[in-house]
CSV table of C-alpha atoms in Angstrom, one decimal:
chain,number,residue,atom,x,y,z
A,18,LEU,CA,0.1,-0.2,-0.2
A,19,THR,CA,2.9,2.3,0.6
A,20,SER,CA,4.9,1.4,-2.6
A,21,ARG,CA,5.7,3.9,-5.4
A,22,ILE,CA,5.4,1.3,-8.1
A,23,PRO,CA,2.4,1.2,-10.8
A,24,GLN,CA,0.8,-1.9,-9.2
A,25,VAL,CA,-1.7,-4.7,-11.0
A,26,LEU,CA,-3.3,-6.2,-8.9
A,27,ALA,CA,-5.6,-10.0,-9.4
A,28,VAL,CA,-8.7,-10.0,-8.2
A,29,HIS,CA,-10.2,-13.7,-9.1
A,30,ASP,CA,-13.3,-13.2,-7.1
A,31,LEU,CA,-15.1,-11.7,-4.2
A,32,ALA,CA,-16.5,-14.8,-1.9
A,33,PHE,CA,-15.8,-13.7,1.0
A,34,LEU,CA,-18.3,-11.2,0.3
A,35,HIS,CA,-20.9,-13.3,-0.4
A,36,HIS,CA,-20.0,-16.6,1.8
A,37,PRO,CA,-18.0,-15.0,4.5
A,38,SER,CA,-19.1,-18.1,7.4
A,39,PHE,CA,-17.1,-20.1,3.9
A,40,ILE,CA,-13.6,-18.7,5.1
A,41,PRO,CA,-11.7,-19.1,7.9
A,42,LYS,CA,-12.1,-16.1,10.5
A,43,LEU,CA,-8.5,-14.2,10.3
A,44,HIS,CA,-8.3,-14.4,6.5
A,45,LEU,CA,-12.2,-12.3,6.1
A,46,LEU,CA,-10.8,-10.1,8.6
A,47,PHE,CA,-7.2,-9.3,6.2
A,48,TYR,CA,-9.6,-8.6,2.9
A,49,LYS,CA,-12.5,-6.9,4.1
A,50,THR,CA,-10.1,-4.3,6.2
A,51,HIS,CA,-7.3,-4.4,2.8
A,52,GLN,CA,-9.7,-5.6,0.1
A,53,LYS,CA,-11.1,-1.9,-1.3
A,54,ARG,CA,-8.0,-0.7,0.0
A,55,PHE,CA,-5.7,-2.5,-2.7
A,56,LEU,CA,-8.0,-2.4,-5.8
A,57,GLN,CA,-7.6,1.2,-5.1
A,58,LYS,CA,-4.3,1.8,-5.3
A,59,ALA,CA,-3.6,-0.3,-7.7
A,60,LYS,CA,-2.8,1.7,-11.4
A,61,SER,CA,-5.2,-1.8,-13.0
A,62,VAL,CA,-6.7,-4.5,-12.1
A,63,VAL,CA,-7.6,-7.9,-13.9
A,64,THR,CA,-10.5,-11.0,-13.0
A,65,VAL,CA,-11.6,-13.5,-15.1
A,66,SER,CA,-14.1,-13.2,-15.5
A,67,GLU,CA,-17.7,-10.2,-17.0
A,68,PHE,CA,-18.7,-11.5,-13.5
A,69,SER,CA,-16.2,-10.6,-11.2
A,70,LYS,CA,-15.6,-7.5,-13.4
A,71,GLN,CA,-18.7,-6.5,-12.7
A,72,ASP,CA,-19.2,-7.6,-9.4
A,73,ILE,CA,-15.8,-5.1,-8.3
A,74,ILE,CA,-17.6,-2.4,-9.7
A,75,GLN,CA,-20.6,-2.3,-7.6
A,76,GLN,CA,-18.6,-4.0,-4.5
A,77,TYR,CA,-16.4,-0.8,-4.5
A,78,LYS,CA,-17.1,1.0,-6.9
A,79,ILE,CA,-14.1,1.5,-8.8
A,80,ASN,CA,-14.2,2.8,-11.9
A,81,SER,CA,-14.2,0.1,-14.5
A,82,ASN,CA,-12.4,1.5,-17.1
A,83,LYS,CA,-9.1,0.2,-14.9
A,84,ILE,CA,-11.0,-3.0,-14.7
A,85,ASN,CA,-9.4,-5.9,-16.9
A,86,VAL,CA,-10.4,-9.2,-18.0
A,87,VAL,CA,-8.3,-11.8,-18.2
A,88,TYR,CA,-9.8,-15.5,-18.6
A,89,ASN,CA,-8.5,-18.6,-17.2
A,90,ALA,CA,-7.5,-21.6,-19.7
A,91,THR,CA,-7.3,-25.4,-19.6
A,92,ARG,CA,-4.3,-27.0,-19.8
A,93,THR,CA,-3.3,-28.7,-21.9
A,94,ALA,CA,-3.0,-32.7,-20.1
A,95,PHE,CA,-6.9,-32.0,-20.6
A,96,LYS,CA,-8.6,-33.9,-23.2
A,97,PRO,CA,-10.3,-36.6,-25.1
A,98,PHE,CA,-8.6,-40.3,-24.4
A,99,GLU,CA,-8.7,-43.5,-26.0
A,100,TYR,CA,-12.0,-45.6,-25.4
A,101,ALA,CA,-9.0,-48.8,-24.1
A,102,ASP,CA,-7.5,-45.6,-21.9
A,103,ASN,CA,-11.0,-44.9,-20.2
A,104,ASP,CA,-11.7,-48.2,-19.6
A,105,PHE,CA,-9.4,-48.6,-18.0
A,106,ILE,CA,-10.3,-45.5,-15.8
A,107,LYS,CA,-13.4,-46.7,-15.3
A,108,ARG,CA,-11.9,-50.2,-14.0
A,109,ARG,CA,-9.5,-49.0,-11.5
A,110,TYR,CA,-11.3,-46.2,-9.9
A,111,ALA,CA,-15.6,-48.0,-10.8
A,112,GLN,CA,-15.5,-51.2,-10.2
A,113,GLY,CA,-16.1,-50.5,-14.2
A,114,SER,CA,-18.8,-48.4,-13.4
A,115,GLU,CA,-20.4,-44.8,-15.8
A,116,PHE,CA,-19.4,-42.5,-13.3
A,117,PHE,CA,-19.9,-39.0,-12.6
A,118,LEU,CA,-17.5,-37.3,-11.6
A,119,PHE,CA,-17.1,-33.6,-9.4
A,120,ILE,CA,-13.7,-32.0,-9.4
A,121,GLY,CA,-12.6,-29.5,-6.9
A,122,GLY,CA,-11.8,-29.6,-2.8
A,123,ILE,CA,-13.8,-30.4,0.2
A,124,HIS,CA,-14.9,-27.2,1.5
A,125,PRO,CA,-18.9,-26.1,1.5
A,126,ARG,CA,-18.6,-23.4,-0.9
A,127,LYS,CA,-18.3,-26.4,-4.0
A,128,ASN,CA,-21.7,-28.0,-2.6
A,129,LEU,CA,-20.7,-31.6,-2.1
A,130,LEU,CA,-23.6,-32.5,-0.2
A,131,GLN,CA,-26.4,-31.2,-2.3
A,132,LEU,CA,-24.3,-33.8,-5.2
A,133,LEU,CA,-25.2,-36.0,-2.3
A,134,LYS,CA,-29.3,-35.2,-1.8
A,135,ALA,CA,-28.5,-35.7,-5.8
A,136,PHE,CA,-27.5,-38.6,-6.3
A,137,SER,CA,-29.7,-40.0,-4.0
A,138,ILE,CA,-32.8,-38.8,-6.3
A,139,PHE,CA,-31.1,-39.8,-9.1
A,140,LYS,CA,-30.1,-43.5,-8.0
A,141,LYS,CA,-33.3,-43.7,-6.7
A,142,ARG,CA,-34.8,-43.1,-9.7
A,143,GLN,CA,-32.7,-44.7,-12.0
A,144,LEU,CA,-32.0,-47.7,-10.9
A,145,SER,CA,-28.6,-47.5,-12.3
A,146,SER,CA,-24.5,-48.9,-11.9
A,147,MET,CA,-23.5,-44.8,-11.9
A,148,LYS,CA,-20.7,-43.9,-9.0
A,149,LEU,CA,-20.4,-39.8,-8.0
A,150,LEU,CA,-16.2,-39.7,-7.6
A,151,VAL,CA,-15.0,-36.8,-6.4
A,152,ALA,CA,-11.3,-35.4,-6.3
A,153,GLY,CA,-10.1,-33.2,-5.0
A,154,ARG,CA,-7.9,-32.2,-1.1
A,155,LEU,CA,-10.2,-32.8,1.9
A,156,ALA,CA,-10.1,-28.0,2.9
A,157,TRP,CA,-11.9,-26.0,5.3
A,158,HIS,CA,-14.8,-27.6,6.7
A,159,ASN,CA,-15.1,-31.2,5.8
A,160,GLU,CA,-16.7,-32.8,8.7
A,161,GLU,CA,-21.0,-32.3,8.4
A,162,LEU,CA,-19.7,-34.2,4.7
A,163,LEU,CA,-17.7,-36.1,6.0
A,164,GLU,CA,-19.8,-37.3,9.3
A,165,LYS,CA,-23.2,-37.3,6.5
A,166,LEU,CA,-20.8,-40.9,4.4
A,167,LYS,CA,-21.0,-42.9,7.1
A,168,THR,CA,-24.4,-43.1,7.0
A,169,TYR,CA,-24.8,-41.9,3.8
A,170,LYS,CA,-27.3,-45.0,1.6
A,171,TYR,CA,-24.8,-45.1,-1.4
A,172,ARG,CA,-21.9,-45.1,0.6
A,173,ASP,CA,-20.5,-47.4,-1.3
A,174,GLU,CA,-21.3,-45.4,-4.9
A,175,VAL,CA,-19.0,-42.3,-3.7
A,176,VAL,CA,-15.5,-43.0,-4.4
A,177,LEU,CA,-13.7,-40.0,-2.6
A,178,LEU,CA,-10.1,-39.8,-4.7
A,179,ASP,CA,-8.1,-37.1,-3.0
A,180,TYR,CA,-6.6,-34.4,-4.6
A,181,LEU,CA,-5.0,-36.4,-8.1
A,182,PRO,CA,-1.7,-35.4,-9.7
A,183,GLU,CA,-2.8,-33.3,-13.9
A,184,ALA,CA,-2.2,-36.4,-16.1
A,185,GLU,CA,-3.9,-38.8,-13.4
A,186,LEU,CA,-7.0,-35.6,-12.9
A,187,ALA,CA,-6.9,-35.6,-16.9
A,188,GLN,CA,-7.6,-39.1,-17.4
A,189,VAL,CA,-10.1,-39.3,-14.7
A,190,THR,CA,-11.9,-36.5,-16.6
A,191,ALA,CA,-12.0,-38.0,-19.8
A,192,ALA,CA,-12.9,-41.2,-18.5
A,193,ALA,CA,-15.9,-39.4,-16.4
A,194,TYR,CA,-19.8,-39.5,-18.0
A,195,ALA,CA,-20.1,-36.5,-17.2
A,196,LEU,CA,-18.8,-33.3,-14.5
A,197,ILE,CA,-21.7,-32.5,-12.3
A,198,TYR,CA,-20.0,-29.4,-10.7
A,199,PRO,CA,-22.9,-27.9,-8.0
A,200,SER,CA,-20.3,-24.9,-6.6
A,201,LEU,CA,-22.3,-22.3,-5.3
A,202,PHE,CA,-19.6,-19.3,-6.1
A,203,GLU,CA,-16.5,-19.1,-8.4
A,204,GLY,CA,-15.0,-16.5,-10.3
A,205,PHE,CA,-14.6,-18.5,-13.2
A,206,GLY,CA,-14.8,-22.4,-12.6
A,207,VAL,CA,-11.5,-24.2,-14.1
A,208,PRO,CA,-12.8,-27.9,-14.1
A,209,ILE,CA,-15.9,-26.4,-16.0
A,210,ILE,CA,-14.2,-25.7,-19.5
A,211,GLU,CA,-10.8,-28.9,-18.6
A,212,ALA,CA,-14.3,-31.5,-19.0
A,213,MET,CA,-15.5,-29.5,-21.8
A,214,LYS,CA,-11.8,-29.8,-23.1
A,215,SER,CA,-11.5,-33.1,-22.2
A,216,GLY,CA,-15.2,-34.5,-24.6
A,217,VAL,CA,-17.0,-34.8,-21.4
A,218,PRO,CA,-20.8,-33.0,-20.7
A,219,VAL,CA,-21.0,-30.4,-18.0
A,220,ALA,CA,-24.0,-29.8,-15.7
A,221,CYS,CA,-22.8,-27.2,-13.8
A,222,SER,CA,-24.2,-24.5,-10.9
A,223,ASN,CA,-26.7,-21.1,-12.7
A,224,THR,CA,-25.2,-19.1,-9.8
A,225,SER,CA,-22.5,-16.7,-10.3
A,226,SER,CA,-19.6,-16.8,-13.7
A,227,MET,CA,-20.9,-20.3,-14.7
A,228,PRO,CA,-23.5,-19.0,-17.5
A,229,GLU,CA,-20.8,-16.7,-18.9
A,230,VAL,CA,-18.2,-19.4,-19.0
A,231,ALA,CA,-20.3,-22.4,-20.0
A,232,SER,CA,-22.0,-20.6,-22.0
A,233,ASP,CA,-25.1,-23.2,-23.9
A,234,ALA,CA,-22.4,-25.9,-23.7
A,235,ALA,CA,-24.1,-26.6,-20.2
A,236,LEU,CA,-27.2,-28.1,-18.7
A,237,PHE,CA,-27.5,-25.2,-15.5
A,238,PHE,CA,-29.5,-25.8,-12.0
A,239,ASP,CA,-30.4,-24.1,-9.2
A,240,PRO,CA,-27.1,-25.4,-6.6
A,241,ASN,CA,-29.9,-24.7,-3.4
A,242,ASN,CA,-32.3,-27.5,-5.2
A,243,ALA,CA,-31.5,-31.4,-5.2
A,244,ASN,CA,-34.1,-31.8,-7.1
A,245,ASP,CA,-33.6,-29.4,-10.2
A,246,ILE,CA,-29.2,-31.1,-10.0
A,247,ALA,CA,-31.2,-35.0,-10.1
A,248,GLN,CA,-33.3,-33.9,-12.9
A,249,GLN,CA,-30.2,-32.8,-14.6
A,250,MET,CA,-28.3,-35.5,-14.0
A,251,MET,CA,-31.5,-37.8,-14.9
A,252,LEU,CA,-31.3,-35.9,-18.5
A,253,LEU,CA,-28.0,-36.6,-19.2
A,254,TYR,CA,-28.3,-40.4,-18.6
A,255,LYS,CA,-31.0,-40.7,-20.3
A,256,ASP,CA,-31.1,-38.6,-23.7
A,257,GLU,CA,-27.4,-39.3,-25.1
A,258,LYS,CA,-28.2,-37.2,-28.5
A,259,LEU,CA,-28.7,-34.7,-25.3
A,260,ARG,CA,-25.7,-35.5,-24.5
A,261,SER,CA,-24.1,-36.0,-28.0
A,262,GLU,CA,-25.2,-32.3,-28.0
A,263,LEU,CA,-23.3,-31.4,-25.3
A,264,ILE,CA,-19.7,-33.2,-26.1
A,265,GLN,CA,-19.3,-30.8,-28.9
A,266,LYS,CA,-21.2,-27.6,-27.7
A,267,GLY,CA,-18.5,-28.2,-24.3
A,268,ILE,CA,-14.7,-29.1,-27.3
A,269,ALA,CA,-16.1,-25.6,-29.2
A,270,GLN,CA,-16.0,-23.4,-26.5
A,271,ALA,CA,-13.9,-24.7,-24.3
A,272,ASN,CA,-11.5,-23.7,-27.6
A,273,LYS,CA,-12.2,-19.8,-27.4
A,274,PHE,CA,-10.1,-19.9,-23.6
A,275,SER,CA,-6.3,-20.6,-24.5
A,276,TRP,CA,-3.2,-19.2,-22.4
A,277,GLU,CA,-1.2,-17.8,-25.1
A,278,ASP,CA,-3.4,-15.3,-25.3
A,279,SER,CA,-4.4,-14.7,-21.8
A,280,ALA,CA,-0.3,-14.2,-21.2
A,281,GLN,CA,-0.5,-12.6,-24.6
A,282,LYS,CA,-3.3,-9.7,-22.9
A,283,LEU,CA,-1.5,-10.1,-19.8
A,284,TRP,CA,1.4,-9.0,-20.7
A,285,GLN,CA,-0.2,-6.0,-22.6
A,286,ILE,CA,-1.2,-5.1,-19.2
A,287,ILE,CA,2.1,-5.0,-17.1
A,288,GLU,CA,3.6,-3.1,-20.2
A,289,GLN,CA,0.5,-0.7,-20.3
A,290,THR,CA,0.9,-0.4,-16.5
A,291,ALA,CA,4.5,0.7,-16.2
A,292,LYS,CA,4.5,2.9,-19.1
A,293,ALA,CA,1.7,4.8,-16.9
């Protein structure tokens, strides 16, 4: 805050304002005390979606001209895999069954309790061997979910994979029947486009940046409504034509995001800020 060097500030989202209970108290205090001052001090601000840009403007009355959107993109490991590779992954992680996939830390903001409720509804109505794989580290406030799993009717159908190295996560993603992403709030939502890039259909929340990132290439649901989540899971399961259309649309949507383009844009912002 006291530096005279021009600053480019990256702000991914303002989740701490929208869901303060999901942030450790000391972190929350830090953000509430300093975020506005950091934004005012910066010569340029970079964020990862138009949603986050508008959120920053609305919450802090920052001049829109100094806020730039530089999108995230997919890692190169994420791509469609051969059928034999996918079959191997299904046998290794899901006892040979098809599986829905969630990617992200086990944290209240990721909304996994609602996903478990939705998966129960799906299993009761479809009577399928479909499994649910959760790929992500145990993050903050995970106790409620772990306790729920102890008595969860379909516990044997849920696989907690913990954190996976990038290459392994890319394989699991490509083998998934669909990505189900019920997060309550995202500044961008990288798993959405990584699944799309892998040729996997997506159903995700209709909140925050996710409709912007997924566009018309995903199914959307209310993340607070387990029945709505389950309904989209059943649509993907029953309608093969819809699933194929989403796969094609998803690949096209993911191709709109490029780390090369984002890096070039960020570098231009840094150069412009340095000259200001």
